[in-house]
Short mmCIF file of C-alpha atoms in Angstrom, two decimals:
data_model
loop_
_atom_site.label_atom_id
_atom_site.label_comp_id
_atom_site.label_asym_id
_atom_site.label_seq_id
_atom_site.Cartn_x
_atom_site.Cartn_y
_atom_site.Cartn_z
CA UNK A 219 0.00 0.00 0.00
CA UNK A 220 2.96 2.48 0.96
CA UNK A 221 4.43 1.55 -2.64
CA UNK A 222 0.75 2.00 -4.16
CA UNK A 223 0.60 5.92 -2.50
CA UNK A 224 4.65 6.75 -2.66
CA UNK A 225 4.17 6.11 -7.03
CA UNK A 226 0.64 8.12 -7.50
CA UNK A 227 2.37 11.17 -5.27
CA UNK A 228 5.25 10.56 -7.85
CA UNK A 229 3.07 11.37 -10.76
CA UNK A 230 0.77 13.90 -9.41
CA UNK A 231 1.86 17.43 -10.04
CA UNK A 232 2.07 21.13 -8.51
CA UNK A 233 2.62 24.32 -8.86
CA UNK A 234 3.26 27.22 -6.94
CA UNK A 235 3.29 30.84 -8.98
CA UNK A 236 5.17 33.60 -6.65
CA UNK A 237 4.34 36.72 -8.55
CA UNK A 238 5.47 40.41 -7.58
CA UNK A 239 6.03 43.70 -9.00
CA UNK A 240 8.95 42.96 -11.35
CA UNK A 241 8.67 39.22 -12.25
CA UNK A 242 6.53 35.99 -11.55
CA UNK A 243 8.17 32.39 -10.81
CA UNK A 244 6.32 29.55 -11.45
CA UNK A 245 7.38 26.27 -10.28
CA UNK A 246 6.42 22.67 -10.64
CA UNK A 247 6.99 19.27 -8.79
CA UNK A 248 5.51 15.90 -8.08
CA UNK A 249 3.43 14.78 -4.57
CA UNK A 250 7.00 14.12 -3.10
CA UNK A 251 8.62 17.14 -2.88
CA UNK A 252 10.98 17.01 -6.31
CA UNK A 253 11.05 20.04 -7.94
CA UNK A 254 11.26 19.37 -11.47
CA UNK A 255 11.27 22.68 -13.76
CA UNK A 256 11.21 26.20 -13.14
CA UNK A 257 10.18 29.34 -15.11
CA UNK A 258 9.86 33.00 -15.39
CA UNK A 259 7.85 35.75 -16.30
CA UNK A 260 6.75 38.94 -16.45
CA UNK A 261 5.35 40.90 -13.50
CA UNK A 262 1.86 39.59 -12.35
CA UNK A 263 0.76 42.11 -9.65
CA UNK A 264 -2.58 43.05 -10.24
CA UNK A 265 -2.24 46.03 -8.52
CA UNK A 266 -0.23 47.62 -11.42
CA UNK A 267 -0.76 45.05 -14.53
CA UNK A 268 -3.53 45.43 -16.81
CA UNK A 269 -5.65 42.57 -16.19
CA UNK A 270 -5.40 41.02 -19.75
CA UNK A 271 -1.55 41.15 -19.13
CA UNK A 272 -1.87 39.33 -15.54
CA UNK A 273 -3.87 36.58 -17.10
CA UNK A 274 -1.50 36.32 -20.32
CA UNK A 275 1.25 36.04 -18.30
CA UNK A 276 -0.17 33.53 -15.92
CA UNK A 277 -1.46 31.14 -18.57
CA UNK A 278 1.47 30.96 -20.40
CA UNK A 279 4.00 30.68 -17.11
CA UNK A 280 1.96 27.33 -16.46
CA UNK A 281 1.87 25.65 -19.85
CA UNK A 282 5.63 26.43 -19.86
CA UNK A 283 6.05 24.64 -16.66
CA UNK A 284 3.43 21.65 -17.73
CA UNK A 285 5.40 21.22 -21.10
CA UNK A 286 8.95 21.51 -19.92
CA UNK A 287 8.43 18.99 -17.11
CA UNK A 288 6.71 16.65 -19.83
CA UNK A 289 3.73 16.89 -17.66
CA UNK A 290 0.16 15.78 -18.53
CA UNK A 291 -3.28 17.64 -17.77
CA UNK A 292 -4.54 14.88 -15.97
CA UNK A 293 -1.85 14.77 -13.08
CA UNK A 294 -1.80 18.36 -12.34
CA UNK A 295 -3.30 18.15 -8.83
CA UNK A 296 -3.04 21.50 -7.17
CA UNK A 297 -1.55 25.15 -8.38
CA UNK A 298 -1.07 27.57 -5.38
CA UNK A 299 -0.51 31.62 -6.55
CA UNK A 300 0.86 34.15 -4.27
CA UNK A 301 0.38 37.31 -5.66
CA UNK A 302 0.67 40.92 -5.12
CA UNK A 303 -2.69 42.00 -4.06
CA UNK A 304 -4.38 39.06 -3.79
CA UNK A 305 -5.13 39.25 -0.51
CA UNK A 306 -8.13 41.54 -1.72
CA UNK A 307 -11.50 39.52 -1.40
CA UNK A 308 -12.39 41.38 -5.03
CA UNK A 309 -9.05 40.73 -6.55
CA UNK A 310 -9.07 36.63 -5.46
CA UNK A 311 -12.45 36.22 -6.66
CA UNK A 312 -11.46 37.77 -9.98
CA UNK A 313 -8.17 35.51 -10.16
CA UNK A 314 -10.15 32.05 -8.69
CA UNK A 315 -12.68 32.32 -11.76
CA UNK A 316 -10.39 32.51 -14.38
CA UNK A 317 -8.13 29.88 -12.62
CA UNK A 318 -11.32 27.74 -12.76
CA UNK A 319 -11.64 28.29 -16.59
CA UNK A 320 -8.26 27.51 -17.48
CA UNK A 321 -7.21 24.37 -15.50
CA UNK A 322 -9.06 20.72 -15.35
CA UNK A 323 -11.87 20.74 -12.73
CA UNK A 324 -9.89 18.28 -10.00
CA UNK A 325 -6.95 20.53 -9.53
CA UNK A 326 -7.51 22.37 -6.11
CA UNK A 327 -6.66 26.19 -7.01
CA UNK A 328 -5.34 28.41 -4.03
CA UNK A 329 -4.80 31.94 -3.81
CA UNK A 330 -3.26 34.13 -1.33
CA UNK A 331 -0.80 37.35 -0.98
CA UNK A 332 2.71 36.85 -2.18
CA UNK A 333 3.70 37.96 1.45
CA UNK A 334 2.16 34.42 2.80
CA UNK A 335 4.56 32.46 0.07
CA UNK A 336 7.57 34.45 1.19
CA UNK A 337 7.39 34.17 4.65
CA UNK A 338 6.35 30.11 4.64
CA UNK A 339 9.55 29.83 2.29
CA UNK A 340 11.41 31.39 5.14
CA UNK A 341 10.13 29.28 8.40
CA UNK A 342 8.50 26.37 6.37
CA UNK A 343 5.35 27.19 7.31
CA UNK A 344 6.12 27.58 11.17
CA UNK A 345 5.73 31.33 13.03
CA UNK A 346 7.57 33.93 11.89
CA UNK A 347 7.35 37.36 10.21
CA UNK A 348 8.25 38.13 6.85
CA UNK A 349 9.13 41.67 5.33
CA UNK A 350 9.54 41.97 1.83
CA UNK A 351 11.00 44.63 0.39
CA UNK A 352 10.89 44.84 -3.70
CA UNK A 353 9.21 46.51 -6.19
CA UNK A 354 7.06 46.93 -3.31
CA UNK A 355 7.12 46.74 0.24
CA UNK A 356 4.89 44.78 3.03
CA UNK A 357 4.77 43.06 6.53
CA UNK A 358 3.28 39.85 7.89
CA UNK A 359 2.90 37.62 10.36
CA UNK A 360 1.60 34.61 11.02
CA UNK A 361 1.13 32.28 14.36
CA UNK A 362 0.08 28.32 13.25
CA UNK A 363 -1.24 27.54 16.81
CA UNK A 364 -4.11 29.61 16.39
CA UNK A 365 -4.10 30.69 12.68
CA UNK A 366 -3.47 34.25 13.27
CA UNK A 367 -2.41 36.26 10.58
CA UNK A 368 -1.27 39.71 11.24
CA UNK A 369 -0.46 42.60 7.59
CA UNK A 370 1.31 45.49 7.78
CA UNK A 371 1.90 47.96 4.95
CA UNK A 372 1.73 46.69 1.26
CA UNK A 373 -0.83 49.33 0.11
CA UNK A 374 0.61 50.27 -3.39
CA UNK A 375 3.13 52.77 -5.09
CA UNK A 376 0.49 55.45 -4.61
CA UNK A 377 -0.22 55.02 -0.99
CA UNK A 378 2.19 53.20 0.59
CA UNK A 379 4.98 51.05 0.00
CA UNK A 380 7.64 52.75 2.26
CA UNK A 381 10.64 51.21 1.92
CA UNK A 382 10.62 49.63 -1.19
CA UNK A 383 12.89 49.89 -4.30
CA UNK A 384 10.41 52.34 -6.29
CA UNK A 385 10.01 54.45 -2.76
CA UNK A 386 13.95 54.56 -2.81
CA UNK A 387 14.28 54.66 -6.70
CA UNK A 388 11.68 58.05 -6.49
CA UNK A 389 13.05 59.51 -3.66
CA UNK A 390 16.75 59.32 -5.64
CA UNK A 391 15.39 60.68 -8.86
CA UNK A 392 13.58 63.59 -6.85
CA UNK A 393 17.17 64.18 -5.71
CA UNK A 394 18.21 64.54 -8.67
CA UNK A 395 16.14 66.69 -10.24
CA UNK A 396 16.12 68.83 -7.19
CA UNK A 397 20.16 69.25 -7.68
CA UNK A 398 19.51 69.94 -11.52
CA UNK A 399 16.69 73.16 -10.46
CA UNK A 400 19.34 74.16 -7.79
CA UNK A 401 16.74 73.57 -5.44
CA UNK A 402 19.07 70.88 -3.55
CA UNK A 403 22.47 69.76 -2.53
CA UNK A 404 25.14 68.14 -4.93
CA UNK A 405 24.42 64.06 -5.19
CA UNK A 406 26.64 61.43 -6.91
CA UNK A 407 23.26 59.50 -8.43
CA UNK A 408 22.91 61.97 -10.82
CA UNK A 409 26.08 60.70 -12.79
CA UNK A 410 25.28 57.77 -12.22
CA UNK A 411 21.97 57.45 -13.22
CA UNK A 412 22.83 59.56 -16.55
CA UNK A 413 25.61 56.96 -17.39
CA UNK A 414 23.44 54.03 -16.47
CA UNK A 415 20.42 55.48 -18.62
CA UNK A 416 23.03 56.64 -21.57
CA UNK A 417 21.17 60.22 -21.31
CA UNK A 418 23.22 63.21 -21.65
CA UNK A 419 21.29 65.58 -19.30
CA UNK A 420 18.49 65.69 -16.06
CA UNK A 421 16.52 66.85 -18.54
CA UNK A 422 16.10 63.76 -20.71
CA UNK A 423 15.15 62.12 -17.77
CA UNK A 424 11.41 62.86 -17.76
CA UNK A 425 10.92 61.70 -20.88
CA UNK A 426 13.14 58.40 -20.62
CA UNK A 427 11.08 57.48 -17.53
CA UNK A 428 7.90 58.13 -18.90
CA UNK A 429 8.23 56.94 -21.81
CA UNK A 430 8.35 53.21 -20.20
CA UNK A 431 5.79 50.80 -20.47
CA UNK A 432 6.71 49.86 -16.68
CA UNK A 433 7.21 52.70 -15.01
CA UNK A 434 7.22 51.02 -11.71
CA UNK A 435 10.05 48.81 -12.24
CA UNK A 436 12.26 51.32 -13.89
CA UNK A 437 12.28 53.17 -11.47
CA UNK A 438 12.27 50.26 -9.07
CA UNK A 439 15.62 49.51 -10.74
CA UNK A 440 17.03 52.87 -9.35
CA UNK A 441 17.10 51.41 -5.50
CA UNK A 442 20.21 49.41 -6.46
CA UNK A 443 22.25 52.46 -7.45
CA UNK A 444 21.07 54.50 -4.70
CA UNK A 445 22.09 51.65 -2.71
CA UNK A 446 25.50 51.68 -3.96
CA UNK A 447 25.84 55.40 -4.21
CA UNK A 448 25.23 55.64 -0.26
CA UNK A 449 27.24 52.98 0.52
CA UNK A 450 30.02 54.83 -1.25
CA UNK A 451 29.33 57.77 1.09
CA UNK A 452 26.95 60.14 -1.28
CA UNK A 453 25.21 61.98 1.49
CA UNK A 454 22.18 62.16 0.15
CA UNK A 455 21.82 58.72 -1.28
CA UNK A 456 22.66 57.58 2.61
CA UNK A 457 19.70 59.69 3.82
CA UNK A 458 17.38 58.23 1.28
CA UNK A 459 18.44 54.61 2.59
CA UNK A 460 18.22 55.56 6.51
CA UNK A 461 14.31 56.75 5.79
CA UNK A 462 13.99 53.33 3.97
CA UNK A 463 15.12 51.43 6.81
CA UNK A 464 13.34 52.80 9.62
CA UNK A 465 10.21 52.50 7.55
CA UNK A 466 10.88 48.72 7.01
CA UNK A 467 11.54 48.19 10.91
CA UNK A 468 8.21 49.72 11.50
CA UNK A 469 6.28 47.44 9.39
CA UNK A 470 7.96 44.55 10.74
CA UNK A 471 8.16 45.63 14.24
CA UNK A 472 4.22 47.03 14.26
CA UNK A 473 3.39 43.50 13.05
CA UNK A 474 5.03 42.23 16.23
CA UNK A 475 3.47 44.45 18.14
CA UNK A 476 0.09 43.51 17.18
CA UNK A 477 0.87 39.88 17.10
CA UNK A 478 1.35 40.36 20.92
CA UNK A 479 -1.89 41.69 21.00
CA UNK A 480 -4.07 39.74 19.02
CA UNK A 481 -2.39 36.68 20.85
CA UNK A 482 -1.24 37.60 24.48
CA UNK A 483 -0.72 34.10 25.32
CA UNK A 484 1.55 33.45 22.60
CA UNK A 485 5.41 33.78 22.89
CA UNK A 486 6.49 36.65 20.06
CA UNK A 487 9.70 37.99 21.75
CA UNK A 488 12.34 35.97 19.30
CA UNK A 489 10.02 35.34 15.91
CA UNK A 490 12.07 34.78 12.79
CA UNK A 491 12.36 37.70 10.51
CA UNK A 492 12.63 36.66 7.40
CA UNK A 493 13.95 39.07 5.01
CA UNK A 494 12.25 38.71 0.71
CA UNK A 495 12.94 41.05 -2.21
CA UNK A 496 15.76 42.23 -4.66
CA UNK A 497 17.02 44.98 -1.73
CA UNK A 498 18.05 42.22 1.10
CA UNK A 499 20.42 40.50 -1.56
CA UNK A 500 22.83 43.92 -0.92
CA UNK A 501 25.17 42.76 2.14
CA UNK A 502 25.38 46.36 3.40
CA UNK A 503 21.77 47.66 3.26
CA UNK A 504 21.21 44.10 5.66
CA UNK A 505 23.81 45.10 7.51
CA UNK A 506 22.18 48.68 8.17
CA UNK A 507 19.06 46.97 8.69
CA UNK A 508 20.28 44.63 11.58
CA UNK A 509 21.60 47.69 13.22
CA UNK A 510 18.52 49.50 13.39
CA UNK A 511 17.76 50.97 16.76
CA UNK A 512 14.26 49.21 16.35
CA UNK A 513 15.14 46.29 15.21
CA UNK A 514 17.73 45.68 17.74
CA UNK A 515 15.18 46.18 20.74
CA UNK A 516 12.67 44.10 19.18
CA UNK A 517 14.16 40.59 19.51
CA UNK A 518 13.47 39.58 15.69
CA UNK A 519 16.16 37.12 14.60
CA UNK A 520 16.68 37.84 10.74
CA UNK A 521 17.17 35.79 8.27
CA UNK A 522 17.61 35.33 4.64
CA UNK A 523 15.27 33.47 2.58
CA UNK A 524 17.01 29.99 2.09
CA UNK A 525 14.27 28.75 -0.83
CA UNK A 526 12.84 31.08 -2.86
CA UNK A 527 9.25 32.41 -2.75
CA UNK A 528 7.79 29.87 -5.63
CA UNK A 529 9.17 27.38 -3.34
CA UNK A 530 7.27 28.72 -0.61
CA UNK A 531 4.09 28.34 -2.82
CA UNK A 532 4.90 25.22 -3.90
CA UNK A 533 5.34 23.28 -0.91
CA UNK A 534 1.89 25.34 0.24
CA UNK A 535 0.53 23.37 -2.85
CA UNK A 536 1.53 20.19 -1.23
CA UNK A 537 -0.25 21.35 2.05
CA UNK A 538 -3.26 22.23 0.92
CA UNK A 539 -3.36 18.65 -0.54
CA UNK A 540 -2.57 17.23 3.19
CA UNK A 541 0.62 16.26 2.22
CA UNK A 542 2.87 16.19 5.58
CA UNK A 543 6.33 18.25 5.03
CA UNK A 544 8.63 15.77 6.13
CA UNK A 545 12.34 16.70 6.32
CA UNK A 546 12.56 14.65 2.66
CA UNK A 547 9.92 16.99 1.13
CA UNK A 548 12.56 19.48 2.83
CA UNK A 549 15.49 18.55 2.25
CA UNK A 550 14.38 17.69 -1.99
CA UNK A 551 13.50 21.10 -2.27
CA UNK A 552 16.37 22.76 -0.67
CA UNK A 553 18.64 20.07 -2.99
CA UNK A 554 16.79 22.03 -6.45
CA UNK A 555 17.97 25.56 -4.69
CA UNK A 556 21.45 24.35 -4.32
CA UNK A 557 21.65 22.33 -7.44
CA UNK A 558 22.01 19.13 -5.88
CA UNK A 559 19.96 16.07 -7.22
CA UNK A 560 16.08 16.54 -6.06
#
């Protein structure tokens, strides 16, 4: 009987989608935890994506991963999405119905934020708190024992997002047109943004940026030369990454905070912090972070992601099917992140 269930887990299939402001990863693997393909895409965050484009690029990120894994319809058992702004009772409605059109009626179709993904890639699916700075920028918690989920933040380029690479990338290119009017002081980013950008003036700048069919990303893009422009010792470009990091220890220490509350019983004084999105891969903006004043006093323990985020959704995938994560499941996935032999 063990035999029997070990070969149909083998040949069932799932998929978990992470999908953000910049790019969506969709990955695939059998009831056992091998990972067998991954692929990429365009930005699915239907936040800021026209709708036909967040459905385009969702279709085709699947049949990519169905036909490069040599998959058939009839094993796909489950597809799990976290995406930006899915947390929106409107938006998952929208997303579950054409979901439901495009794949076979037994696979089980979940949807939640991206945030969810990220942070049970980080503590497989244990407590924890996950902050994801990106395109974007958002807190959340979550507490198993009593299924207590806690958001912070996460509320769009236009009315939130502090933090995040297009909050830094914005507040740099403000700088920089500031120093061009004479309005502010000297900054390094402005040669450095006209070299990277091939534009011989501030004044091209306007039109190169909105000119872009992604605004958001572009200037998204910008955080990782601001980054490296304060790190160098550009006043202003330091000043720009201070703000960024005392709003992301704020969202991830409010989330604590209200954690406690929600849950008084429940022990929240070391919780994992795990730490998703393109600005945690620079060494010295993590180092900045980890010696926020904030951070410090709050007890987090921070940590990298170790999987990715379509990992995260992935082995959700396998959950929602009741599919125990045994350290094999584990330690099959970690072995695709690392290259070794899933």
């Amino acid at each position: 009987m063990e035999e029997q269930a070990s070969e149909e887990l083998r040949n069932q299939r799932y998929i978990g989608i992470d999908g953000g402001g910049t790019k969506t990863a969709c990955m695939i693997g059998d009831g056992c935890g091998r990972i067998l393909t991954a692929c990429y895409g365009e930005s699915s965050s239907i936040k800021s994506r026209p709708w036909d484009e967040v459905k385009r690029v969702l279709k085709e990120l699947i049949e990519q991963a169905m036909e490069l894994s040599q998959s058939e319809e009839s094993q796909l058992a489950g597809v799990f999405l976290g995406l930006a702004g899915a947390d929106r009772p409107e938006e998952r409605k929208r997303l579950y119905s054409f979901m439901r059109e495009l794949l076979a009626d037994q696979v089980a179709i979940t949807i939640h934020n991206d945030a969810i993904t990220a942070l049970a890639a980080g503590t497989w699916g244990e407590a924890g708190i996950v902050l994801i700075s990106g395109t974007g920028s958002i807190a959340y918690g979550y507490l198993p024992e009593t299924d207590t989920y806690v958001r912070v933040g996460g509320w769009g380029y236009l009315l939130g997002d502090e933090g995040s690479g297009y909050d830094i990338g914005r507040q740099a290119l403000i700088a920089v047109m500031k120093e061009h009017d004479g309005r502010g002081r000297r900054t390094q980013l402005t040669e450095r943004l006209l070299d990277y950008w091939s534009l011989p003036d501030p004044n091209q700048i306007i039109s190169y940026v909105y000119s872009q069919s992604n605004v958001r990303t572009v200037i998204a893009d910008v955080a990782k030369w601001t980054l490296m422009t304060a790190e160098q010792g550009d006043e202003i470009a330091e000043k720009i990454v201070q703000a960024a990091i005392a709003d992301l220890a704020e969202l991830a220490v409010t989330v604590k905070q209200r954690l406690a509350v929600l849950q008084p019983a429940a022990d929240v004084s070391h919780l994992p912090l795990v730490l998703s999105g393109g600005l945690f891969s620079n060494d010295w903006f993590m180092e900045r972070l980890s010696a926020d004043k904030a951070i410090a006093a709050s007890g987090l323990s921070l940590r990298r992601l170790s999987i990715p985020p379509a990992a995260g959704c992935y082995m959700l995938a396998l959950k929602q099917a009741g599919i125990q994560i045994t350290d094999t499941i584990k330690q099959h996935i970690a072995d695709w992140e690392t290259g070794g032999e899933a």
